[in-house]
CSV table of C-alpha atoms and ligand atoms in Angstrom, one decimal:
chain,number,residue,atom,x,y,z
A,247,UNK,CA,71.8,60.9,-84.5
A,248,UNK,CA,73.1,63.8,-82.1
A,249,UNK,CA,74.8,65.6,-84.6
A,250,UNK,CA,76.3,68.9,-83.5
A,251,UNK,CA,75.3,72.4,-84.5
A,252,UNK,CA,77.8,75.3,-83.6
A,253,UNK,CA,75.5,77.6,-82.6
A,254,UNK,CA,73.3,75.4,-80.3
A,255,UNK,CA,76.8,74.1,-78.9
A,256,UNK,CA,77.7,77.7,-78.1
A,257,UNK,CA,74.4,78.9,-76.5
A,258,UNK,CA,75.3,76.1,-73.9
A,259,UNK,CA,79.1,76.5,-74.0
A,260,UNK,CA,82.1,76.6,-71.7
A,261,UNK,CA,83.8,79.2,-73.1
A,262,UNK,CA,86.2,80.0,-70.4
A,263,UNK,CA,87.6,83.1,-70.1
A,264,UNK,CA,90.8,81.8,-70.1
A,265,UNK,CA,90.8,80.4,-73.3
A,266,UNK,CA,89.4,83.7,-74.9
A,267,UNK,CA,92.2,86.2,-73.5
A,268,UNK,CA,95.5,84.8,-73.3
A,269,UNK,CA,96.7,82.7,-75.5
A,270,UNK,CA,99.5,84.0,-77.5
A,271,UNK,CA,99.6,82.9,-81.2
A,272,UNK,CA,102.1,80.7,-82.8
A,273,UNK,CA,105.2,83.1,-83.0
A,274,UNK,CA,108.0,81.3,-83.8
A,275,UNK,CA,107.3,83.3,-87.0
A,276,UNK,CA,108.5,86.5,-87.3
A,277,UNK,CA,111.3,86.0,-85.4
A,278,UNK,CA,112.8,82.8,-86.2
A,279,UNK,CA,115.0,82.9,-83.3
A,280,UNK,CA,112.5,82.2,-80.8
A,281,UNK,CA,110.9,78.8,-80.7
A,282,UNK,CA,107.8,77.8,-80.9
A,283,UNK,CA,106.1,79.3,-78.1
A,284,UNK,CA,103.6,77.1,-76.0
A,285,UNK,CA,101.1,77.4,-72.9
A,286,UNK,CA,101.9,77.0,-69.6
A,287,UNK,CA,100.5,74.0,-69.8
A,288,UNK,CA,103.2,72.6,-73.1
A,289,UNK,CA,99.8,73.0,-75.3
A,290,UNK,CA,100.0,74.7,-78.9
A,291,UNK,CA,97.9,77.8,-79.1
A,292,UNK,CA,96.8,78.4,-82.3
A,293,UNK,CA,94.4,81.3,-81.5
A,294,UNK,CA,92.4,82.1,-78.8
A,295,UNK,CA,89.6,79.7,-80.1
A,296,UNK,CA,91.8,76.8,-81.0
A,297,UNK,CA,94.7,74.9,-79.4
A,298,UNK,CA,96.2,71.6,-79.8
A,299,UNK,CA,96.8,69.3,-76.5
A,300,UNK,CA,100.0,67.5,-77.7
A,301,UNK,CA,100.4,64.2,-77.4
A,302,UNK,CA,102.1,62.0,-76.0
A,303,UNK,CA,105.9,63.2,-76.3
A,304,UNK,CA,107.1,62.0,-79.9
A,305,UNK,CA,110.0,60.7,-79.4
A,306,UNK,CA,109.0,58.1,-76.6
A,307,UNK,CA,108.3,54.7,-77.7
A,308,UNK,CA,104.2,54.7,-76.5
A,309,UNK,CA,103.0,50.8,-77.0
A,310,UNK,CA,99.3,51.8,-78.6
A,311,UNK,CA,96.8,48.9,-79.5
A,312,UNK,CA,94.9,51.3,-81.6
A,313,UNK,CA,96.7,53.8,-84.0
A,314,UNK,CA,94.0,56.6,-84.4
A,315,UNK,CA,95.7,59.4,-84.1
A,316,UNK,CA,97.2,60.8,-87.7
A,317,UNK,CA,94.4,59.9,-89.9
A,318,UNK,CA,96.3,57.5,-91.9
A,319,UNK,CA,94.6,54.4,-93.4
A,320,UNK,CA,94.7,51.3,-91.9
A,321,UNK,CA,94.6,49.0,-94.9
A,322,UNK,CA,97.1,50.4,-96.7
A,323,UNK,CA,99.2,50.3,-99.1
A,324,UNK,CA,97.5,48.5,-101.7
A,325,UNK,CA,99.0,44.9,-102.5
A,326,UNK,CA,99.6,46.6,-106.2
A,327,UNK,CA,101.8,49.3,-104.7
A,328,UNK,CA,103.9,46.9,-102.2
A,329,UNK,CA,104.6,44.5,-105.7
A,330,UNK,CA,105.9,47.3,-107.4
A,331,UNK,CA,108.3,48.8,-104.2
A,332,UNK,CA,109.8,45.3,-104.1
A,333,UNK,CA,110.1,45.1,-107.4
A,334,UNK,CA,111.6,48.9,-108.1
A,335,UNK,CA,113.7,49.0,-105.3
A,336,UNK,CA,116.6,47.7,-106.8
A,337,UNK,CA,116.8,50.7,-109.2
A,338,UNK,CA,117.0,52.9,-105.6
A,339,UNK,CA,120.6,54.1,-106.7
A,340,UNK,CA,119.1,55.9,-109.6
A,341,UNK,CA,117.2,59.6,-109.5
A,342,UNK,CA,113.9,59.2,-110.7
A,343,UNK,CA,113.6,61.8,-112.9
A,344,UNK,CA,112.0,60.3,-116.3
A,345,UNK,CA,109.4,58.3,-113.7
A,346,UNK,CA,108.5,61.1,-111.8
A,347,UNK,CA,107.5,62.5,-115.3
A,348,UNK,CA,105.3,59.3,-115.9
A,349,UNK,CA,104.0,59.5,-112.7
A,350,UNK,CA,102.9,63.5,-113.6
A,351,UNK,CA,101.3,62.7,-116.7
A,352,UNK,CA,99.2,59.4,-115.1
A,353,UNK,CA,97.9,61.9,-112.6
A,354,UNK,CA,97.3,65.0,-115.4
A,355,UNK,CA,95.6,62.2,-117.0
A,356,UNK,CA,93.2,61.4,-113.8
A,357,UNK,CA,92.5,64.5,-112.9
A,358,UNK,CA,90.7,65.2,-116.5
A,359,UNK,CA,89.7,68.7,-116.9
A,360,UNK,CA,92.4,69.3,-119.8
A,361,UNK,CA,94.9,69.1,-116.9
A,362,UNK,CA,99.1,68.3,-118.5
A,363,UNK,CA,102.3,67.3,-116.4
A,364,UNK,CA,102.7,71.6,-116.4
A,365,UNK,CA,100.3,71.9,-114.4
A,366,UNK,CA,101.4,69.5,-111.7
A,367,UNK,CA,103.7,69.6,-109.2
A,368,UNK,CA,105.5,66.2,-107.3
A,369,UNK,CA,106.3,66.2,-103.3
A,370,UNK,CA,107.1,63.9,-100.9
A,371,UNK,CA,103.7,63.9,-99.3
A,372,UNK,CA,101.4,67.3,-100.0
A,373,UNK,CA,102.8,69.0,-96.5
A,374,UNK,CA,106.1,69.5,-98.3
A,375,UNK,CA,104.5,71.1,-101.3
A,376,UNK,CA,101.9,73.0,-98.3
A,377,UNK,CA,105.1,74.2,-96.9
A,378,UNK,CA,106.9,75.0,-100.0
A,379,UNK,CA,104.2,77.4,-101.2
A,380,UNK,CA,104.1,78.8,-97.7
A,381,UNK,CA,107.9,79.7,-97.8
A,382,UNK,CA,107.7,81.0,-101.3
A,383,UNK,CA,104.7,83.4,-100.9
A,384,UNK,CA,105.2,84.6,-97.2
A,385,UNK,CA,109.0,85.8,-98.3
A,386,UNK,CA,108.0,89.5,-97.7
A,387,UNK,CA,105.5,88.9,-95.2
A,388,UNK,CA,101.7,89.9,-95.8
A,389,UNK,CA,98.6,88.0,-94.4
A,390,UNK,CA,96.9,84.4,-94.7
A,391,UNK,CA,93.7,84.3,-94.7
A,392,UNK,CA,92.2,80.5,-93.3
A,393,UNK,CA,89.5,79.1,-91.6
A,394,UNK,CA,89.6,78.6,-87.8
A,395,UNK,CA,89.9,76.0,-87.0
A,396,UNK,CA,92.4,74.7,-90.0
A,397,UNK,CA,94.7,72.4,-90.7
A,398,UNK,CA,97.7,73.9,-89.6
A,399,UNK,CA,100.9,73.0,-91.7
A,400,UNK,CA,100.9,75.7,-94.6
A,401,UNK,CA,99.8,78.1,-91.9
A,402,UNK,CA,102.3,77.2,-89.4
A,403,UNK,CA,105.4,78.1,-92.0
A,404,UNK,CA,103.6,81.2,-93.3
A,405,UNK,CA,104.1,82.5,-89.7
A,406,UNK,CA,107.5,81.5,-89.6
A,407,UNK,CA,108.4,82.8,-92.5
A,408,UNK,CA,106.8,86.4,-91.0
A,409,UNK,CA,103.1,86.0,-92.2
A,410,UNK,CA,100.1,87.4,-90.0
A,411,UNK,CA,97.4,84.8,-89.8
A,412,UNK,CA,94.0,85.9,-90.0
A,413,UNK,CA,91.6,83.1,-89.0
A,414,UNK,CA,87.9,83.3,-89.6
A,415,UNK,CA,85.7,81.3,-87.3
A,416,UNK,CA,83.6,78.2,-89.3
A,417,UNK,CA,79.7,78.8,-89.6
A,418,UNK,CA,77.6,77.5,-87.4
A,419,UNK,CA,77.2,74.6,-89.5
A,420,UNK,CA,81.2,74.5,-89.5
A,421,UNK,CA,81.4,75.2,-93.3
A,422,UNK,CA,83.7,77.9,-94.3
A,423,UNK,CA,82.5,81.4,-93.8
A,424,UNK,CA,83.2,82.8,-97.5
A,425,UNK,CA,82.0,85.7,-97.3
A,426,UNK,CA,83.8,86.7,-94.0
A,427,UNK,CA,86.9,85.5,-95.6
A,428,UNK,CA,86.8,87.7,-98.6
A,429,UNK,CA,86.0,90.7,-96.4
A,430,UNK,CA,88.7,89.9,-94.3
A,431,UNK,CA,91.1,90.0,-97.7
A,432,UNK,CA,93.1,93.4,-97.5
A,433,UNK,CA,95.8,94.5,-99.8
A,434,UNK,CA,98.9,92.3,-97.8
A,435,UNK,CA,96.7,89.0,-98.1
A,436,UNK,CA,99.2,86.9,-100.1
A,437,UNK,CA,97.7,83.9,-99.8
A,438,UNK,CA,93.7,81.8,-99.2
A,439,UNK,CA,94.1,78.7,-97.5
A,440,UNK,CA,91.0,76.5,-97.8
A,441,UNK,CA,91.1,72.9,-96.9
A,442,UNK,CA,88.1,71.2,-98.1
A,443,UNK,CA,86.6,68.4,-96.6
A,444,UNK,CA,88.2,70.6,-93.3
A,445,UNK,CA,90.8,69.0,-90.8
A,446,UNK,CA,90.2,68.8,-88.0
A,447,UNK,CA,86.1,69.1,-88.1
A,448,UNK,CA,85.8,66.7,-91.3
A,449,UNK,CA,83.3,69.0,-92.5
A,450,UNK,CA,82.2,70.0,-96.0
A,451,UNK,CA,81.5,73.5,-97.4
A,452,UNK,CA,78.9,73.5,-100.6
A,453,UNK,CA,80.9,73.0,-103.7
A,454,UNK,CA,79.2,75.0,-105.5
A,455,UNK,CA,79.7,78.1,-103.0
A,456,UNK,CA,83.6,77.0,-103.1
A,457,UNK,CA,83.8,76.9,-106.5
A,458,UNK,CA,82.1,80.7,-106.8
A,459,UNK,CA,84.3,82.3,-104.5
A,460,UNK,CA,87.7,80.3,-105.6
A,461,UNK,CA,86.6,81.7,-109.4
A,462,UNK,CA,85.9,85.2,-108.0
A,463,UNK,CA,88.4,85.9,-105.6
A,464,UNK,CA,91.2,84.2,-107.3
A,465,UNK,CA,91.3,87.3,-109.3
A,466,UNK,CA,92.7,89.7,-106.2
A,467,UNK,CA,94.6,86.5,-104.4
A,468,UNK,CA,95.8,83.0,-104.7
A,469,UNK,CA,93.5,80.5,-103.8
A,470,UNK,CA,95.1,77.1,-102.1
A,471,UNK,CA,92.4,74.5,-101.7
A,472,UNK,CA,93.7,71.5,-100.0
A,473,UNK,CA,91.7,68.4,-100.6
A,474,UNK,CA,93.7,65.5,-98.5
A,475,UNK,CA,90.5,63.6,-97.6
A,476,UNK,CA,88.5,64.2,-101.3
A,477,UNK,CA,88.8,60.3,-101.6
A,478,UNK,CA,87.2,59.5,-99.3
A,479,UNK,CA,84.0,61.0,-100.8
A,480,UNK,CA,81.4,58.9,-103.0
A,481,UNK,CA,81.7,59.4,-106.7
A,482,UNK,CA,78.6,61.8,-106.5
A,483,UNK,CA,80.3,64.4,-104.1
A,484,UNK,CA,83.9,64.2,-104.8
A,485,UNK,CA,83.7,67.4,-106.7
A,486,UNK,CA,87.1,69.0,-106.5
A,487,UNK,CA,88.8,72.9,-107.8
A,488,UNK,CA,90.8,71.5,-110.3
A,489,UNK,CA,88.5,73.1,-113.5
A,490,UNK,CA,89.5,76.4,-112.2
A,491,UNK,CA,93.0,75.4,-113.0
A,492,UNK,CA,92.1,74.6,-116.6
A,493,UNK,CA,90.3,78.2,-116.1
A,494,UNK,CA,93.6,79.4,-115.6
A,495,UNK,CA,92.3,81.0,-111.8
A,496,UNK,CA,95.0,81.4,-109.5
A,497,UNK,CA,94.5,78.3,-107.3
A,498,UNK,CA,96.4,76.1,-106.1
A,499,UNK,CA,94.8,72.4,-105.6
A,500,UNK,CA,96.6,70.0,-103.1
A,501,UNK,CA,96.1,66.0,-103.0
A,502,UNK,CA,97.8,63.6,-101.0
A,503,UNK,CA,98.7,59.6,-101.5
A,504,UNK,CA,98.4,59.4,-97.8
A,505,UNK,CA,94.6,58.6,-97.5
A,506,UNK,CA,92.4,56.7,-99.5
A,507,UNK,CA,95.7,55.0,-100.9
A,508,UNK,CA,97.1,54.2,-97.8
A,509,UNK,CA,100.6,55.5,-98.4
A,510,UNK,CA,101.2,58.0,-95.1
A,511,UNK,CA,104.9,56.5,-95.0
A,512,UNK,CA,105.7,56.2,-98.8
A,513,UNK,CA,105.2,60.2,-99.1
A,514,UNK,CA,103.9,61.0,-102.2
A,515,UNK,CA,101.8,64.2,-103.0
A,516,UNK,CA,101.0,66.5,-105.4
A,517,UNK,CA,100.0,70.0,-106.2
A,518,UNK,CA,97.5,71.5,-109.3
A,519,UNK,CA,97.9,75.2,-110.6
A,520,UNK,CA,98.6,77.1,-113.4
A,521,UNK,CA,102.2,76.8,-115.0
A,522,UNK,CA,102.9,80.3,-113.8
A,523,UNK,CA,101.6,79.5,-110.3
A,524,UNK,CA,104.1,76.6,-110.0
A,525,UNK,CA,106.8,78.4,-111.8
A,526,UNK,CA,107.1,80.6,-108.8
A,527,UNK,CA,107.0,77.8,-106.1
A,528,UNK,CA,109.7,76.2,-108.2
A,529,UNK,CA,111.9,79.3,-109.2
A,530,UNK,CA,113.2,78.1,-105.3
A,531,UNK,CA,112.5,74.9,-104.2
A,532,UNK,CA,112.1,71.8,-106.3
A,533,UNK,CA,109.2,69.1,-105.4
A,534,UNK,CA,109.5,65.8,-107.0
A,535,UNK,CA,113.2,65.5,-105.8
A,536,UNK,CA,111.8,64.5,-102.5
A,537,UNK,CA,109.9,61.1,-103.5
A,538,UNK,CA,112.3,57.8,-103.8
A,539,UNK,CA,112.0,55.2,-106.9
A,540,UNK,CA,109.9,52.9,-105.1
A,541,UNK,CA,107.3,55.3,-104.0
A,542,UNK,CA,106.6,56.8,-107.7
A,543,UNK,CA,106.2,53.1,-108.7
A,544,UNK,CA,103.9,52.5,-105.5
A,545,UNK,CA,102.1,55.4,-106.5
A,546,UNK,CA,101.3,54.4,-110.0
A,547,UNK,CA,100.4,50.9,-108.8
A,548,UNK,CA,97.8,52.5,-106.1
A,549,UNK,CA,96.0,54.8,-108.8
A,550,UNK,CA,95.5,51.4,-111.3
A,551,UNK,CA,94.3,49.8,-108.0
A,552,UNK,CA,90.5,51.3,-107.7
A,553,UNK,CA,89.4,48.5,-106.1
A,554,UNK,CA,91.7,49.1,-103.0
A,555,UNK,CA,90.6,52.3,-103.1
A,556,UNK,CA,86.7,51.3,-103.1
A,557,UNK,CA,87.4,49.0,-100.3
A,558,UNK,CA,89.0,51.4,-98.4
A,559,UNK,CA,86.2,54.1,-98.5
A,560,UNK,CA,83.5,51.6,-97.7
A,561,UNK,CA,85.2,50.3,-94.9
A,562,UNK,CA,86.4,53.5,-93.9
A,563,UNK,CA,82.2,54.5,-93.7
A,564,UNK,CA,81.5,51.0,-91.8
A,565,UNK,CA,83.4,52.5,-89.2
A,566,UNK,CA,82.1,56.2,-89.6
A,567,UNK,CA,78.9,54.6,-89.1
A,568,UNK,CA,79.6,52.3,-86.1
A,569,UNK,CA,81.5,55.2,-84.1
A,570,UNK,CA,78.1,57.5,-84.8
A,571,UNK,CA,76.6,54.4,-83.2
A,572,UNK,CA,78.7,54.3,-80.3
A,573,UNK,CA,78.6,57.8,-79.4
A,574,UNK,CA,74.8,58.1,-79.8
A,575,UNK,CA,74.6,55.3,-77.3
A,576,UNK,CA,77.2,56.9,-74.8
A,577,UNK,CA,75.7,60.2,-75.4
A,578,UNK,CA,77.9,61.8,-77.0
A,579,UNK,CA,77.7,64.5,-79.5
A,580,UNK,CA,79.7,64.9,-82.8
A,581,UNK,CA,80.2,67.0,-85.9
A,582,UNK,CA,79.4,64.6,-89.3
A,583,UNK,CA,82.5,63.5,-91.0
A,584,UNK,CA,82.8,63.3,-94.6
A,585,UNK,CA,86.5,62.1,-94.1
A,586,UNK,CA,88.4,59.4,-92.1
A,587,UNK,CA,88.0,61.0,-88.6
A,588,UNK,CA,85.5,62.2,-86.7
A,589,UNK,CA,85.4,64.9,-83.9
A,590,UNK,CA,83.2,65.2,-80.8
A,591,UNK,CA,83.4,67.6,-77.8
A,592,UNK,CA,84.3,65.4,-74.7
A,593,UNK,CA,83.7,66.9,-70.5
A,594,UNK,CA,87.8,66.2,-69.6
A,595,UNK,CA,90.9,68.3,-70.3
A,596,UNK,CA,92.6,66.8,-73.4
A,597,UNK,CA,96.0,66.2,-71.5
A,598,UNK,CA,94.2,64.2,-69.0
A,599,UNK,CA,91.8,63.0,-71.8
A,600,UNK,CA,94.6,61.8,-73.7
A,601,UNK,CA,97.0,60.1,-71.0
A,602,UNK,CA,93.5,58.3,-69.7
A,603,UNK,CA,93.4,56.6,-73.7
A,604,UNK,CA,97.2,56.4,-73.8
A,605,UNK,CA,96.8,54.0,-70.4
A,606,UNK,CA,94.2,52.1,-72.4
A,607,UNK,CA,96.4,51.9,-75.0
A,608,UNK,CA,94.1,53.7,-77.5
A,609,UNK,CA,96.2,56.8,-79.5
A,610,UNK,CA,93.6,60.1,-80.6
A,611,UNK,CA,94.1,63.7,-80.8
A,612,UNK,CA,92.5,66.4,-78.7
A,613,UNK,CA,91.7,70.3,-79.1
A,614,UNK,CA,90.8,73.0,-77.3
A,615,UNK,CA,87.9,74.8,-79.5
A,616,UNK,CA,85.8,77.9,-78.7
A,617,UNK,CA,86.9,76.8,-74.8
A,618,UNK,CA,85.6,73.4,-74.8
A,619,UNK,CA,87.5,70.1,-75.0
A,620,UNK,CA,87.5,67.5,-78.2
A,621,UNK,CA,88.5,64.1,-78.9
A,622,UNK,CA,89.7,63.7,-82.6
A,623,UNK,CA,89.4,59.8,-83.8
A,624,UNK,CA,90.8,58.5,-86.6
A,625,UNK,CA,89.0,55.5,-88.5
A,626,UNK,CA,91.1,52.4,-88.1
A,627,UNK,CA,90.3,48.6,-89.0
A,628,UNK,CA,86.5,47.8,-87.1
A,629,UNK,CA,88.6,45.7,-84.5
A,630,UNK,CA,90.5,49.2,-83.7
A,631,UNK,CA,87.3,51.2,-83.2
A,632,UNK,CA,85.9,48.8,-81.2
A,633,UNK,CA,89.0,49.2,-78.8
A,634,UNK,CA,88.4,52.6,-78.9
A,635,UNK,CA,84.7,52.9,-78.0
A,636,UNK,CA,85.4,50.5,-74.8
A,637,UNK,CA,88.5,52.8,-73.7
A,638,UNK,CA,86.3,55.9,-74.6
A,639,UNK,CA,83.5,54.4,-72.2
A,640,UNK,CA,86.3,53.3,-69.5
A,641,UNK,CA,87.8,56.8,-69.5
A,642,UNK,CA,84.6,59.1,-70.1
A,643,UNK,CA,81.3,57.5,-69.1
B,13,PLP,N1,96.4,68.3,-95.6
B,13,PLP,C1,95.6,67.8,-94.7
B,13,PLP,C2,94.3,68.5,-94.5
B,13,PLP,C3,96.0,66.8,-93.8
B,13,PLP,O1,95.1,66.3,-92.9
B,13,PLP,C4,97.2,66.2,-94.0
B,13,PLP,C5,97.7,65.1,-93.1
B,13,PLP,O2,97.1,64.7,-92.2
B,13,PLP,C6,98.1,66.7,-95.0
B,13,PLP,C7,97.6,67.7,-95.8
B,13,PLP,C8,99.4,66.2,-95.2
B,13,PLP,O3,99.5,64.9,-95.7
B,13,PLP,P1,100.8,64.3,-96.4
B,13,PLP,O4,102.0,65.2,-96.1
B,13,PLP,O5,101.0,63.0,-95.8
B,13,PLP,O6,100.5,64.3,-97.8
């Protein structure tokens, strides 16, 4: 198995100088007038170590064979939650207040830990709530401390709302860097932004690191752990933050419905934190107002169905497993995923990377890195990745 070390990676790298000077961050921040601001090329800049190649233009219709480029799950929803939005969409003219309540304690209830309805916090999918939080602490400005590269949504508003990012470059063995982050805490650092399993390397940092450092410097900042792709881990190793809620640490624990259950389009997510954690991200913005009837009653369904969820992480693996395969045999090197997607550094520049697999009819992501190219792939049904690996050899090998 070729799997990829940062260091080793770097001692060979491309870093190209262009990469490391220009690129101007995100600033549609600070000054909300402006837009978003993008390369010369219409690429996102994150920082001068990681950009975004966007795809395709959204709003054309692009006829794709293979989906694998949002990280959503291809077998879901679960049959459980599509009974209960046919049969709960009649009540659609009602607000679902006393449900949403239901579906809070079922979830209090899962998450164990001593965890009540108080301590949660309902959104239509967890970006809302990732925003929310963003808008509410970044009010006055201050700092965000993140990993680089991150998943980009709470970040994203944080500078619009007149945040400076600080992002600290992953370990060599793409973990978080803990100990850089805390040094890089100063007395404006509003807000940690950890997202654990990481997006878009799918890589792990040590629990029980994690868990030291969220207990520790919770106590100078708020810590907000994301854990979208938790799910997908194996019973043994889906250790999550939520004790330190129960702790009553200042972090705030994010979970979506939108991957092991399957329900990207129903939008249903949550947040865990203290009661006076969420009190403040609710003094102005309400979350639970956002989710329909149907999707609270999908979302109960998908949490009694652990069997969907089972299937879906095996097969999810299958395909983990086959696409290691495949890019051992095409020589390719790639970071290990413990999520639905994996990442591997590719020899084409992702625009051109991404139009080739757009032709082929094959949808991915791609980044700019530390100066060097990557594909982003999504695990779809077996049939999908197997589209994918042929286009992949068509376009690269
Ligand atoms: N957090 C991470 C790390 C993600 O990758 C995603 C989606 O891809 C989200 C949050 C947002 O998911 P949703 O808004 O569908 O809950």
């Amino acid at each position: 198995m070729k799997t990829l070390n940062r260091r080793d990676w770097l001692k060979r790298g491309t870093l190209t100088a262009a990469s490391v000077v220009a690129a101007p961050y995100l600033s549609f921040g600070a000054n909300a007038d402006q837009p978003i601001k993008l390369d010369a090329q219409g690429n996102v800049p994150y920082t001068p170590f990681f950009k975004e190649y966007l795809p395709y233009e959204v709003d054309k219709p692009v006829e794709l064979l293979a989906k694998l480029n949002a990280n959503e799950n291809p077998y879901g929803p679960s049959t459980k939650a599509i009974e209960a939005i046919a049969k709960n969409g009649v009540k659609g003219n009602r607000y679902a207040w006393r449900e949403l309540f239901d579906l809070m304690d079922k979830i209090a209830v899962s998450e164990g830990e001593g965890i009540t309805k108080e301590n949660i916090m309902m959104g239509p999918g967890s970006s809302d709530l990732l925003e929310k939080t963003a808008m509410v602490f970044f009010q006055k400005g201050g700092n965000i401390v993140s990993a680089d590269p991150a998943y980009m949504s709470l970040i994203k508003v944080a500078e619009a709302s007149g945040a400076t990012w600080k992002p600290i470059p992953l370990k060599k063995d793409w973990s978080h860097d803990l100990a850089a982050m805390e040094a890089a805490i100063d007395e404006d650092t509003k807000l940690v932004y950890i997202c654990n399993p990481n997006n878009p390397t799918g890589s792990m940092t040590d629990h029980a690191e994690l868990l030291d450092f969220c207990s520790r410097v919770s106590e100078k900042v708020p810590i907000f752990v994301d854990e979208a792709y938790l799910g997908f881990l194996e019973d043994a190793d889906k250790k999550s933050m939520v004790s330190l809620v129960k702790e009553g640490k200042n972090v705030i624990i994010a979970r979506t419905f939108s991957k092991i259950h399957g329900m990207a389009g129903l939008r249903v997510g949550y947040i865990v934190a203290p009661t006076e954690t969420l009190g403040v991200i609710s003094k102005i913005t309400r979350g639970g107002m956002g989710i329909s009837f149907p999707s609270i009653y999908a979302a109960m369904a998908s949490m009694d169905d652990v069997e969907f969820q089972d299937k879906s992480r095996t097969l999810n693996k299958a395909c983990r497993e086959y696409v290691y395969e495949s890019l051992d045999k095409m020589g390719f090197e790639y970071i290990p995923s413990s999520t639905s997607f994996i990442i591997f550094p590719i020899e084409m520049e992702g625009k051109a990377f991404l139009e080739k697999m757009t032709e082929q009819k094959v949808g991915v992501r791609a980044f700019d890195i530390m100066g060097k190219n990557w594909c982003r792939v999504s695990m779809g049904t077996m049939e999908e990745m197997k589209l994918f690996t042929a286009a992949l050899e068509k376009v690269l090998v």
